[in-house]
Short mmCIF file of C-alpha atoms in Angstrom, two decimals:
data_model
loop_
_atom_site.label_atom_id
_atom_site.label_comp_id
_atom_site.label_asym_id
_atom_site.label_seq_id
_atom_site.Cartn_x
_atom_site.Cartn_y
_atom_site.Cartn_z
CA SER A 817 -154.60 48.18 111.03
CA ILE A 818 -152.50 48.08 107.90
CA VAL A 819 -151.51 44.66 106.60
CA SER A 820 -148.41 44.48 104.44
CA PRO A 821 -148.48 42.61 101.12
CA ARG A 822 -146.08 40.08 102.61
CA GLU A 823 -148.46 39.41 105.55
CA ARG A 824 -151.40 39.07 103.14
CA ILE A 825 -149.51 36.47 101.11
CA PHE A 826 -148.52 34.60 104.29
CA ASN A 827 -152.11 34.63 105.61
CA LYS A 828 -153.48 33.44 102.26
CA LYS A 829 -150.93 30.60 102.10
CA ARG A 830 -151.66 29.64 105.74
CA LEU A 831 -155.40 29.48 105.05
CA GLN A 832 -154.82 27.43 101.89
CA LEU A 833 -152.69 24.90 103.80
CA SER A 834 -155.21 24.80 106.63
CA GLN A 835 -158.02 24.18 104.15
CA THR A 836 -156.03 21.41 102.42
CA VAL A 837 -155.62 19.53 105.69
CA TYR A 838 -159.30 20.18 106.50
CA ASN A 839 -160.22 18.63 103.15
CA TRP A 840 -158.12 15.55 103.93
CA LEU A 841 -159.35 14.96 107.48
CA ILE A 842 -162.81 16.50 107.93
CA LYS A 843 -164.48 17.02 104.57
CA PRO A 844 -164.89 13.25 103.84
CA ILE A 845 -166.89 12.83 107.06
CA GLU A 846 -168.65 16.21 107.17
CA THR A 847 -172.05 14.79 106.19
CA ASP A 848 -171.82 12.05 108.84
CA LEU A 849 -170.86 14.61 111.50
CA LYS A 850 -173.84 16.78 110.60
CA ASN A 851 -176.33 13.87 110.29
CA ASN A 852 -175.29 12.52 113.69
CA GLN A 853 -175.35 15.98 115.30
CA ILE A 854 -171.73 15.65 116.42
CA GLU A 855 -170.55 18.64 118.45
CA ASN A 856 -167.27 17.36 119.91
CA LEU A 857 -164.27 16.04 118.01
CA VAL A 858 -161.38 14.20 119.65
CA PHE A 859 -158.10 13.89 117.78
CA ILE A 860 -155.32 11.49 118.64
CA SER A 861 -152.53 12.83 116.49
CA ASP A 862 -149.28 10.99 116.13
CA GLY A 863 -146.13 11.50 114.13
CA LEU A 864 -146.24 14.47 111.79
CA LEU A 865 -149.88 15.29 112.61
CA ARG A 866 -149.00 15.89 116.27
CA ASN A 867 -147.78 19.43 115.54
CA ILE A 868 -150.69 20.53 113.35
CA PRO A 869 -153.02 22.98 115.13
CA ILE A 870 -156.18 20.94 114.50
CA ALA A 871 -158.53 23.59 115.89
CA ALA A 872 -157.24 26.00 113.21
CA LEU A 873 -158.25 23.81 110.27
CA TYR A 874 -160.22 25.95 107.84
CA ASN A 875 -163.15 24.96 105.60
CA GLY A 876 -163.07 28.09 103.46
CA GLU A 877 -165.48 30.00 105.69
CA GLN A 878 -164.66 29.17 109.31
CA TYR A 879 -162.16 27.42 111.52
CA LEU A 880 -162.89 23.96 112.93
CA ILE A 881 -162.99 25.35 116.50
CA GLU A 882 -165.82 27.69 115.48
CA LYS A 883 -167.99 24.72 114.51
CA TYR A 884 -166.98 21.99 117.01
CA SER A 885 -165.41 21.69 120.40
CA VAL A 886 -162.03 20.09 119.78
CA ALA A 887 -160.04 17.88 122.16
CA LEU A 888 -156.56 16.49 121.67
CA ALA A 889 -155.22 13.29 123.25
CA PRO A 890 -151.59 12.16 123.13
CA SER A 891 -152.04 8.48 122.24
CA LEU A 892 -154.37 5.51 122.32
CA GLN A 893 -151.51 3.31 123.46
CA LEU A 894 -151.47 4.61 127.03
CA ILE A 895 -153.29 1.56 128.33
CA ASP A 896 -154.39 -1.87 127.15
CA PRO A 897 -158.17 -1.55 127.57
CA GLN A 898 -159.99 -4.63 128.80
CA PRO A 899 -163.67 -5.02 129.64
CA LEU A 900 -164.32 -5.02 133.38
CA ALA A 901 -166.41 -8.21 133.09
CA GLN A 902 -163.27 -10.18 132.21
CA GLN A 903 -161.48 -9.16 135.38
CA GLU A 904 -161.39 -11.97 137.93
CA GLN A 905 -160.12 -10.10 140.98
CA GLN A 906 -161.57 -7.16 142.85
CA ILE A 907 -160.87 -3.90 141.04
CA ASN A 908 -159.63 -0.89 142.99
CA LEU A 909 -160.34 2.43 141.32
CA LEU A 910 -159.20 5.92 142.22
CA GLY A 911 -161.32 8.58 140.56
CA SER A 912 -160.49 12.26 140.71
CA GLY A 913 -162.21 15.25 139.18
CA ILE A 914 -162.99 18.93 139.23
CA THR A 915 -166.47 20.34 138.61
CA GLU A 916 -165.77 24.00 139.38
CA ALA A 917 -163.71 26.65 137.59
CA ARG A 918 -160.08 26.59 138.73
CA GLN A 919 -156.80 28.23 137.78
CA GLY A 920 -158.26 29.95 134.74
CA PHE A 921 -160.07 26.86 133.44
CA PRO A 922 -163.89 26.69 133.29
CA GLY A 923 -165.92 24.24 135.37
CA LEU A 924 -166.66 20.80 133.96
CA PRO A 925 -170.41 20.27 134.39
CA ASN A 926 -170.62 16.52 133.70
CA VAL A 927 -167.79 15.38 135.96
CA GLU A 928 -170.05 14.75 138.96
CA LEU A 929 -172.42 12.57 136.90
CA GLU A 930 -169.47 10.76 135.32
CA LEU A 931 -167.85 9.91 138.66
CA THR A 932 -171.17 8.95 140.27
CA THR A 933 -171.91 6.59 137.39
CA ILE A 934 -168.50 4.94 137.78
CA GLN A 935 -168.95 4.70 141.55
CA ASN A 936 -172.26 2.87 141.02
CA GLU A 937 -170.49 0.33 138.78
CA ILE A 938 -167.34 -0.33 140.83
CA ASP A 939 -167.77 -1.10 144.51
CA ASN A 940 -164.16 -0.73 145.60
CA SER A 941 -163.56 2.84 144.55
CA LEU A 942 -162.36 6.08 146.09
CA PHE A 943 -163.18 9.50 144.65
CA LEU A 944 -161.44 12.82 145.17
CA ILE A 945 -163.65 15.64 143.94
CA ASN A 946 -162.94 19.39 143.90
CA GLN A 947 -161.24 20.50 147.17
CA ASN A 948 -160.34 16.86 147.98
CA PHE A 949 -158.47 16.50 144.66
CA THR A 950 -155.33 18.36 145.70
CA LYS A 951 -151.92 17.40 144.39
CA ASP A 952 -150.77 16.21 147.83
CA ASN A 953 -153.98 14.30 148.63
CA PHE A 954 -153.88 12.58 145.22
CA SER A 955 -150.25 11.60 145.84
CA VAL A 956 -151.04 10.17 149.29
CA LYS A 957 -154.02 8.15 148.04
CA ILE A 958 -152.02 6.60 145.18
CA LYS A 959 -149.36 5.48 147.66
CA GLU A 960 -151.87 4.12 150.23
CA SER A 961 -153.53 1.46 148.12
CA PRO A 962 -152.98 -0.37 144.82
CA TYR A 963 -155.30 0.99 142.13
CA GLN A 964 -155.69 -0.91 138.87
CA ILE A 965 -157.58 2.05 137.43
CA ILE A 966 -156.97 5.76 137.93
CA HIS A 967 -159.76 7.81 136.33
CA LEU A 968 -159.16 11.54 135.92
CA ALA A 969 -161.99 13.91 135.00
CA THR A 970 -160.25 17.25 134.85
CA HIS A 971 -158.62 19.70 132.53
CA GLY A 972 -155.24 18.92 131.08
CA GLN A 973 -152.85 20.11 128.46
CA PHE A 974 -151.05 17.73 126.17
CA SER A 975 -148.06 19.04 124.30
CA SER A 976 -145.22 17.65 122.24
CA GLN A 977 -143.06 19.10 125.04
CA ALA A 978 -143.28 17.05 128.26
CA LYS A 979 -142.63 20.14 130.39
CA ASP A 980 -145.82 21.72 128.99
CA THR A 981 -148.00 18.63 129.57
CA PHE A 982 -150.06 18.54 132.76
CA ILE A 983 -153.36 17.66 134.43
CA LEU A 984 -155.15 20.07 136.73
CA SER A 985 -155.75 19.31 140.39
CA TRP A 986 -157.69 21.63 142.71
CA ASP A 987 -154.65 23.53 143.92
CA LYS A 988 -151.84 22.87 141.43
CA ARG A 989 -150.91 21.49 138.07
CA ILE A 990 -149.46 17.97 138.05
CA ASN A 991 -146.99 17.74 135.21
CA ILE A 992 -146.69 14.52 133.25
CA GLY A 993 -143.33 13.64 134.83
CA GLU A 994 -144.80 13.92 138.34
CA LEU A 995 -147.88 11.90 137.33
CA ASN A 996 -145.69 9.20 135.81
CA ALA A 997 -143.52 9.06 138.95
CA LEU A 998 -146.61 8.81 141.18
CA ILE A 999 -148.11 5.96 139.20
CA ARG A 1000 -144.82 4.06 138.89
CA ALA A 1001 -144.12 4.50 142.63
CA ASP A 1002 -147.07 2.20 143.43
CA LYS A 1003 -145.00 -0.88 144.38
CA LYS A 1004 -148.07 -2.68 145.85
CA GLN A 1005 -149.57 -2.93 142.38
CA SER A 1006 -149.76 -6.55 141.18
CA ASP A 1007 -151.89 -5.92 138.08
CA PRO A 1008 -151.59 -2.29 136.98
#
């Protein structure tokens, strides 16, 4: 295909900007990433960084997504993490996850091990896996019992637009507004 001079200039400028941000964020830790055999990078972007396509950062030869698997999370301030050992009362946990390919998303091979490990640590837990993790079943279980912890091991999409942010259940997507309403509807919760 023929690329116009204008497109060439735009592409060159885009790559230069992408490489500049790469040099700010990744280059200073590149040696550590390689020495520690890091394969997955998780970014929690806030403010102005939230709209930067992190996976498209460029090192001069390849994009970041070509070298690492890249995950994005909306914020670290979603919960106030506390060690379980400091909890005095019985903890109720609802864990949900998908191991198989669904709705155009690939299977998640470590979900079963992850949920089994959690189940071995927390006695009072309920798990909805694969076909049991439907949108309706998840909604019913949240309303049935107070859960201090809801652990989700599934695909999701986090966007600067709430309407485009969702988690994946077996049968449907649960958008962030619906998830928020479900969690806030738990009136039996004394220590969320």
